[in-house]
């Protein structure tokens, strides 16, 4: 059994034991665009994590979050991203904690499973050191589907060892959640943009209808929620992504331009074709964006072959999108791979 699976199973056991003692509620985003299968991106974002104990003890105690997000695809394939979010050293004082849990991932129409464990960590204990080590490695995980299988399992192995020791000691996270979402018609909760709220108080004692999310954060009965541990995770959905960080593709692009500048024609053509194929088949892009980015890249490389593209003008996918822009999806909807490479 993989470390990812062990970690998933352990959180599921904890959730089965603790879920009745927690409030878990979903606040839908008003007027947000619903995810469209094969034409949208999803991102899981930590909006806030709060420990009541941290407010009382200031920098001596701080929150740390372990999160895993699994997207399922046709044919039973699934990709999991595991990460750790915590305060940088010296910045443990109470306050909002936020950050990306996944980066933008194409929505293929399957399920999205969210697991999160919120820990209360003392600044001088062994768990702090372990989280520092694993968290430093976790920061190397690229927010892309193609990078998840290798590095993600290694990160999960470190987290698994930490949580196994916690379980052996008879303890569990302060807060946790294990939820699965899917499109309309599914038997699990419906996937939609909005915030998943988990609060460390029994549901029978809490009126979720009095809970809302305002500009200043989570509120209960019109006032900021305080005095209780809580976790706030947002499910975001867009048709047009706002970041184009693809390190492996960028490296190929730079290598191709370098080959062109050195007049290594055969190597340039080989790298050109490899880059175009990898963009056209990238699991990190929607089908429409695969064709749009590949078309813009072909124009850039054709210019490079003619000496019309300077080496330092476009050396990344982000630079390509910013300088050239992308063609409309309808203009390249029928583009085939042989046509792209011709």
XYZ file of C-alpha atoms in Angstrom:
342
model
C 0.000 0.000 0.000
C 1.349 3.435 -0.925
C 1.991 6.198 1.594
C -0.759 8.256 -0.060
C -3.259 5.425 0.482
C -2.184 4.864 4.104
C -2.551 8.568 4.780
C -5.958 8.634 3.093
C -7.217 5.632 5.055
C -5.988 7.040 8.372
C -7.738 10.393 7.841
C -10.885 8.524 6.853
C -10.796 6.594 10.152
C -10.316 9.809 12.095
C -13.142 11.458 10.169
C -15.466 8.522 10.861
C -14.809 8.900 14.581
C -14.833 12.691 14.869
C -17.237 13.974 12.196
C -20.275 13.912 14.496
C -18.471 16.236 16.902
C -17.763 18.841 14.222
C -19.727 21.334 12.172
C -19.108 20.866 8.454
C -20.976 23.207 6.134
C -20.698 24.446 2.549
C -21.178 28.118 1.645
C -21.828 28.400 -2.094
C -20.184 31.263 -3.979
C -22.895 33.605 -5.280
C -23.121 33.868 -9.082
C -19.900 31.870 -9.576
C -19.416 29.954 -12.821
C -20.080 26.249 -12.392
C -17.310 23.862 -13.477
C -17.725 22.546 -17.011
C -16.401 19.073 -17.779
C -13.256 19.200 -19.953
C -13.486 22.985 -20.221
C -12.803 24.297 -16.693
C -10.022 24.392 -14.137
C -10.409 23.730 -10.431
C -8.218 24.951 -7.615
C -8.414 24.233 -3.889
C -7.414 27.223 -1.808
C -6.923 27.517 1.945
C -8.746 30.710 2.927
C -8.058 30.511 6.659
C -7.167 28.165 9.504
C -7.680 29.275 13.064
C -6.756 27.803 16.440
C -8.389 29.277 19.521
C -5.415 28.018 21.522
C -3.026 30.019 19.336
C -4.918 33.222 20.157
C -4.444 32.502 23.881
C -0.770 31.509 23.684
C 0.418 33.757 20.824
C 3.598 32.449 19.166
C 3.938 29.381 21.404
C 1.245 27.520 19.436
C 0.423 27.769 15.739
C -1.725 25.944 13.164
C -0.331 23.586 10.546
C -2.446 22.019 7.808
C -1.907 18.769 5.958
C -4.113 18.543 2.899
C -4.592 15.998 0.141
C -6.748 16.570 -2.928
C -7.538 13.694 -5.289
C -9.072 14.142 -8.728
C -10.486 11.059 -10.419
C -10.498 10.606 -14.175
C -12.057 8.215 -16.657
C -10.672 4.697 -16.561
C -10.098 4.741 -12.809
C -7.031 6.997 -12.969
C -6.598 9.351 -10.040
C -4.063 12.053 -9.208
C -3.355 13.163 -5.644
C -1.581 16.282 -4.437
C -0.401 16.296 -0.821
C 0.967 19.401 0.815
C 1.641 21.115 4.126
C 0.868 24.733 4.954
C 2.183 26.394 8.094
C 3.574 29.697 9.280
C 7.113 30.588 8.239
C 9.557 30.524 11.186
C 9.183 33.661 13.264
C 5.670 34.389 11.950
C 3.612 32.101 14.180
C 1.477 34.852 15.739
C -2.311 34.569 15.210
C -3.713 35.814 11.917
C -5.179 34.564 8.628
C -3.349 31.697 6.958
C -3.978 31.228 3.263
C -2.424 29.616 0.239
C -2.941 27.356 -2.737
C -3.470 23.660 -2.031
C -3.405 22.473 -5.658
C -2.818 25.093 -8.336
C -5.176 25.004 -11.341
C -6.114 21.469 -12.412
C -8.306 20.552 -15.404
C -11.738 19.273 -14.417
C -12.409 16.018 -16.245
C -15.867 15.368 -14.851
C -14.925 12.868 -12.140
C -14.902 13.281 -8.383
C -12.856 15.662 -6.278
C -11.942 14.298 -2.839
C -10.685 16.684 -0.171
C -8.898 15.580 2.975
C -7.449 18.040 5.449
C -6.019 17.699 8.949
C -5.425 20.774 11.097
C -2.793 20.399 13.817
C -1.937 22.463 16.843
C 1.851 22.649 16.913
C 4.040 23.983 19.700
C 7.008 26.034 18.562
C 9.541 23.849 20.381
C 8.224 20.306 19.948
C 9.309 17.446 17.686
C 6.259 17.788 15.438
C 7.402 21.316 14.545
C 10.772 20.016 13.407
C 9.207 17.185 11.412
C 6.766 19.532 9.713
C 9.581 21.942 8.889
C 11.515 19.163 7.173
C 8.578 17.646 5.303
C 7.056 21.039 4.558
C 10.308 22.213 2.997
C 10.214 19.226 0.680
C 6.500 19.652 0.011
C 7.166 23.151 -1.294
C 8.996 21.518 -4.210
C 5.834 19.856 -5.462
C 4.752 21.459 -8.719
C 0.999 22.190 -8.870
C 0.535 19.974 -11.892
C -1.055 16.613 -12.508
C 2.013 15.327 -14.325
C 4.229 16.003 -11.301
C 2.002 14.388 -8.694
C 2.774 10.695 -9.066
C 6.475 10.916 -8.222
C 7.150 13.768 -5.818
C 3.669 13.600 -4.289
C 4.244 10.057 -3.031
C 7.553 11.046 -1.453
C 5.966 13.973 0.357
C 3.119 11.732 1.486
C 5.620 9.209 2.904
C 7.019 11.866 5.227
C 3.572 13.025 6.309
C 2.497 9.401 6.791
C 5.298 8.778 9.289
C 4.311 11.856 11.297
C 0.614 10.979 11.416
C 1.325 7.337 12.202
C 3.234 8.423 15.310
C 0.362 10.722 16.291
C -2.133 7.877 15.914
C 0.094 5.491 17.904
C 0.064 8.042 20.717
C -3.734 7.892 20.751
C -4.148 11.406 19.431
C -5.662 12.981 16.321
C -5.741 16.374 14.585
C -7.609 19.279 16.139
C -9.808 19.458 13.035
C -10.215 17.262 10.005
C -12.403 16.806 6.966
C -12.885 14.031 4.425
C -15.382 15.021 1.734
C -15.986 14.021 -1.865
C -17.634 16.153 -4.539
C -18.891 15.413 -8.038
C -21.107 16.848 -10.761
C -24.887 16.803 -10.833
C -26.531 13.401 -10.473
C -23.802 11.900 -8.296
C -24.463 10.307 -4.913
C -21.852 12.492 -3.157
C -22.025 16.239 -2.480
C -22.411 18.392 -5.577
C -19.259 20.032 -6.897
C -19.641 23.803 -7.001
C -17.543 26.892 -6.287
C -17.692 27.940 -2.661
C -16.229 27.426 0.795
C -16.071 24.278 2.871
C -16.274 25.223 6.553
C -15.242 22.916 9.403
C -15.710 24.119 12.996
C -14.634 22.419 16.191
C -17.995 22.349 17.923
C -20.862 19.810 17.940
C -23.338 20.383 15.123
C -26.295 20.093 17.499
C -25.099 23.228 19.326
C -24.509 25.327 16.227
C -26.973 27.009 13.867
C -25.305 26.952 10.413
C -28.004 29.279 9.073
C -26.399 32.047 11.147
C -23.010 31.459 9.509
C -21.810 33.642 6.629
C -18.630 34.745 4.908
C -17.979 38.466 4.697
C -15.070 40.650 3.559
C -13.463 40.267 6.979
C -13.751 36.490 7.087
C -16.034 33.946 8.685
C -18.876 35.364 10.788
C -21.475 33.887 13.126
C -24.606 35.846 14.006
C -23.071 38.885 12.324
C -19.838 38.914 14.351
C -16.394 37.428 13.536
C -16.207 33.775 14.526
C -13.861 33.567 17.506
C -13.075 31.327 20.443
C -13.335 28.106 18.437
C -11.050 26.247 16.011
C -12.090 26.397 12.379
C -10.918 25.668 8.862
C -12.019 27.388 5.665
C -11.205 25.833 2.269
C -12.407 27.279 -1.035
C -13.225 25.342 -4.196
C -12.500 27.679 -7.113
C -13.546 27.198 -10.736
C -12.486 29.185 -13.827
C -12.555 28.798 -17.597
C -9.435 30.959 -18.091
C -6.497 30.227 -15.809
C -4.433 33.091 -14.378
C -1.096 31.307 -14.112
C 0.905 29.448 -16.725
C 3.774 27.959 -14.708
C 4.993 24.809 -16.491
C 8.688 24.325 -15.566
C 9.263 21.187 -17.642
C 7.760 22.710 -20.794
C 9.677 25.947 -20.207
C 12.915 23.987 -20.057
C 12.146 22.338 -23.398
C 11.341 25.711 -24.960
C 14.638 27.199 -23.815
C 16.530 24.166 -25.102
C 14.833 24.446 -28.504
C 15.700 28.134 -28.826
C 19.257 27.445 -27.750
C 19.550 24.779 -30.463
C 18.233 27.227 -33.045
C 20.740 29.892 -32.030
C 23.543 27.342 -32.363
C 22.230 26.374 -35.814
C 21.702 22.775 -34.634
C 18.867 22.218 -37.071
C 18.200 18.536 -36.388
C 18.199 19.036 -32.625
C 15.956 22.092 -32.926
C 13.394 20.197 -35.021
C 13.429 17.256 -32.613
C 12.912 19.526 -29.591
C 10.251 21.508 -31.463
C 8.202 18.392 -32.172
C 8.654 17.045 -28.645
C 7.506 20.316 -27.107
C 4.449 20.583 -29.356
C 3.434 16.979 -28.657
C 3.786 17.455 -24.913
C 1.682 20.616 -24.961
C -0.971 19.032 -27.176
C -1.259 16.041 -24.814
C -0.595 17.835 -21.496
C -2.783 16.552 -18.612
C -2.373 19.974 -16.999
C -4.394 21.758 -19.696
C -7.990 21.474 -20.806
C -8.447 20.095 -24.356
C -9.175 23.597 -25.667
C -6.067 25.051 -24.026
C -3.921 22.172 -25.276
C -4.697 23.273 -28.848
C -4.568 27.004 -28.117
C -1.170 26.912 -26.396
C 0.238 24.464 -28.960
C -0.844 26.734 -31.827
C 0.776 29.806 -30.258
C 3.922 27.803 -29.499
C 4.167 26.571 -33.090
C 4.048 30.182 -34.318
C 6.754 31.139 -31.828
C 9.029 28.269 -32.850
C 8.417 28.900 -36.551
C 9.549 32.485 -35.987
C 12.575 31.194 -34.097
C 13.474 28.943 -37.040
C 13.337 32.001 -39.309
C 15.415 34.050 -36.898
C 12.480 36.358 -36.169
C 12.107 35.487 -32.467
C 14.717 36.706 -30.011
C 15.931 34.171 -27.496
C 15.159 36.314 -24.457
C 11.682 37.510 -25.483
C 9.728 34.288 -24.901
C 11.382 31.633 -22.747
C 8.336 30.277 -20.909
C 4.705 29.357 -21.447
C 3.722 32.359 -19.322
C 5.853 34.616 -21.536
C 4.287 33.099 -24.641
C 0.749 33.774 -23.399
C 1.649 37.278 -22.273
C 3.430 38.279 -25.497
C 1.458 36.480 -28.194
C -1.833 35.741 -26.490
C -3.825 32.634 -27.388
C -6.135 32.066 -30.355
C -9.880 31.663 -29.717
C -10.840 28.102 -28.838
C -13.245 27.882 -31.783
C -10.429 28.756 -34.211
C -8.428 25.625 -33.322
C -11.177 23.237 -32.243
C -10.436 20.814 -35.100
C -6.636 21.001 -34.942
C -5.089 17.520 -35.076
C -1.628 16.529 -33.927
C -0.384 15.744 -37.474
C -1.559 19.187 -38.600
C 0.228 20.772 -35.660
C 3.505 19.058 -36.493
C 3.334 19.648 -40.239
